[in-house]
C-alpha positions as semicolon CSV with decimal commas, in nm:
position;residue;x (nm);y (nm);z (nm)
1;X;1,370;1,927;0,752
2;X;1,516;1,972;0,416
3;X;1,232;1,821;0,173
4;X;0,975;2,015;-0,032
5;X;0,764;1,700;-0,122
6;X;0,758;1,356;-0,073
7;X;0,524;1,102;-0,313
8;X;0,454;0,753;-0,124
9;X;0,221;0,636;-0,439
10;X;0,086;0,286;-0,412
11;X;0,311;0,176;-0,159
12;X;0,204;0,168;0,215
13;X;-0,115;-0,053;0,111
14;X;0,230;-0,292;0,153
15;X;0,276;-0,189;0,500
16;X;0,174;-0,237;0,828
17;X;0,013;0,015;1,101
18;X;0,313;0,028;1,251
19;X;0,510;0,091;0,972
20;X;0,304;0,364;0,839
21;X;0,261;0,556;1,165
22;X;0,635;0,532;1,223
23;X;0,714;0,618;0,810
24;X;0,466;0,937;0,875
25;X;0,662;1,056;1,172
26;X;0,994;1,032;0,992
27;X;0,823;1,211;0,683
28;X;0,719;1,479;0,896
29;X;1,089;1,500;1,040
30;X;1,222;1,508;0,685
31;X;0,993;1,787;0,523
32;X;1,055;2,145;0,528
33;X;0,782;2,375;0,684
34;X;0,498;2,408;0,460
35;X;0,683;2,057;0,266
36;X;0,406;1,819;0,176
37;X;0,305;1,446;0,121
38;X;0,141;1,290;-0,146
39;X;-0,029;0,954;-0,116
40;X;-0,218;0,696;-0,335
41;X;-0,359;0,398;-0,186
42;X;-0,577;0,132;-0,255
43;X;-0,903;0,176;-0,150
44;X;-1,202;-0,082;0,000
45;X;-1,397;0,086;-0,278
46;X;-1,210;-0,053;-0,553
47;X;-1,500;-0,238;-0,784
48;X;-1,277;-0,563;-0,779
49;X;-1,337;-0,650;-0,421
50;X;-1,583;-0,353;-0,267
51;X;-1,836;-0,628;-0,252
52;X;-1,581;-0,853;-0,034
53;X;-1,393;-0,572;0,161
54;X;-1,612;-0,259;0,207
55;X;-1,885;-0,431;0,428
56;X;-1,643;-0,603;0,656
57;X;-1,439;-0,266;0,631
58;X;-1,695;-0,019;0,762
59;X;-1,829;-0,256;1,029
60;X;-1,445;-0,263;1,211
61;X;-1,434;0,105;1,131
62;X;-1,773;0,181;1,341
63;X;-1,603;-0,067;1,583
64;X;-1,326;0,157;1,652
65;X;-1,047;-0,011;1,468
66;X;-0,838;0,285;1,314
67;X;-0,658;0,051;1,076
68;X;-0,961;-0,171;0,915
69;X;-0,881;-0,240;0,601
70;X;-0,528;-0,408;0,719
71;X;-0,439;-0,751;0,640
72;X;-0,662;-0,902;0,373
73;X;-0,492;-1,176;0,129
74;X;-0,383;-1,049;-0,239
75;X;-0,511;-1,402;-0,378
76;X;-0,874;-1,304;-0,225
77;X;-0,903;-0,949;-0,303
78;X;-0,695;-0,923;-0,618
79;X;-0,636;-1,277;-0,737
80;X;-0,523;-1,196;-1,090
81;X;-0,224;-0,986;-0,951
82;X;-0,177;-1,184;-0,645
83;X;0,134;-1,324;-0,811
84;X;0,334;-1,011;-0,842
85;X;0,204;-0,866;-0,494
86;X;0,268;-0,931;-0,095
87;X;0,077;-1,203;0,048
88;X;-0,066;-0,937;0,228
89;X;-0,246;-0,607;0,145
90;X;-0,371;-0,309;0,314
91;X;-0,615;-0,148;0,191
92;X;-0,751;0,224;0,338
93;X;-0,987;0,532;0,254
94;X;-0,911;0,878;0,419
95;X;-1,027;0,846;0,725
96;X;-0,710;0,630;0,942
97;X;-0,497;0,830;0,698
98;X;-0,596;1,118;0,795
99;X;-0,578;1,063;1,159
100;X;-0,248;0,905;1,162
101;X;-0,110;1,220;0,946
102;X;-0,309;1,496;1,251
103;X;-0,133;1,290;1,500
104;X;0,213;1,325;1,359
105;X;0,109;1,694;1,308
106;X;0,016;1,741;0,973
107;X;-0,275;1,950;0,814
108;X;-0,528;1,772;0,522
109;X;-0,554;1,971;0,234
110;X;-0,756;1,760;0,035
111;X;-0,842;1,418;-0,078
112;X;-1,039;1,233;-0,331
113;X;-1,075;0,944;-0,554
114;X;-0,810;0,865;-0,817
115;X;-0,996;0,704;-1,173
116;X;-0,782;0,486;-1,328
117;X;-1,041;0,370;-1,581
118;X;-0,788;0,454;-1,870
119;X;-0,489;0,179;-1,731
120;X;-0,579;-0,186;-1,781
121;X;-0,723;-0,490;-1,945
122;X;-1,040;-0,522;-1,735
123;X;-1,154;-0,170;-1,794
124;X;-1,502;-0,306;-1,679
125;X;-1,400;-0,328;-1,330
126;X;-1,304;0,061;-1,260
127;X;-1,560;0,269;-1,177
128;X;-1,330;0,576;-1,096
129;X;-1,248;0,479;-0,771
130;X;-0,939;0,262;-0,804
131;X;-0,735;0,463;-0,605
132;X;-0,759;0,723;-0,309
133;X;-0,548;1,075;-0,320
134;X;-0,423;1,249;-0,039
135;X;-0,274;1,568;0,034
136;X;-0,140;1,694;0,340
137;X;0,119;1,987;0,463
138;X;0,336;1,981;0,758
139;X;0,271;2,286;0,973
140;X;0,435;2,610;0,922
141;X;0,685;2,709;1,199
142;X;0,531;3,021;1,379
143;X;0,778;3,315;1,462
């Protein structure tokens, strides 16, 4: 309970379910009242592999899978940075982030797209949605 902020950019598209859900709860633990989280993630809507991951993505979505984008291969999705990357990757839009952070407790105060059209060689490929923001607060403690 003794942390204003804590940044967790472009790192749990590394992790598993499991180990997000259990690094939210211990982020939670760790933040003040009122402390908050910042995340950047890969997205499904990234213009290098929408066309592979977004259909395939939505459909487990809509079949109730809260984690959908989990487990694809960095040599399919991303095969000219496969070499410096995880075999696997995990890649997410707001929606299983946001109800992981609710069920640890936390409020969404925003979240959006992330352009990184200015970073890069293949400047062609970003479209402004390279990377998803989010925002959220733990709970003020009533009294």
């Amino acid at each position: 309970g003794s942390l204003s902020g804590i940044i967790l950019h472009r790192i749990i598209h590394f992790l598993s379910p499991q180990e997000i859900e259990s690094g939210f709860q211990k982020i939670f633990d760790w933040l003040e009242p009122g402390g908050k989280v910042f995340i950047a993630v890969l997205p499904p809507h990234h213009a290098e592999y929408r066309q592979k991951v977004l259909p395939i993505y939505e459909q487990k979505w809509e079949q109730g899978d809260p984690w959908p984008g989990y487990n694809w291969s960095s040599y399919e999705i991303l095969p000219d940075q496969a070499y410096a990357l995880p075999d696997r990757m995990h890649v997410m839009d707001h929606r299983p982030l946001v109800q992981a952070l609710q069920k640890k407790g936390f409020i969404i105060e925003c979240y959006d797209f992330i352009p990184m059209k200015k970073f890069g060689l293949q400047t062609s490929l970003r479209d402004g949605k390279e990377l998803l923001g989010l925002v959220a607060r733990k709970k003020l403690i009533k009294g």
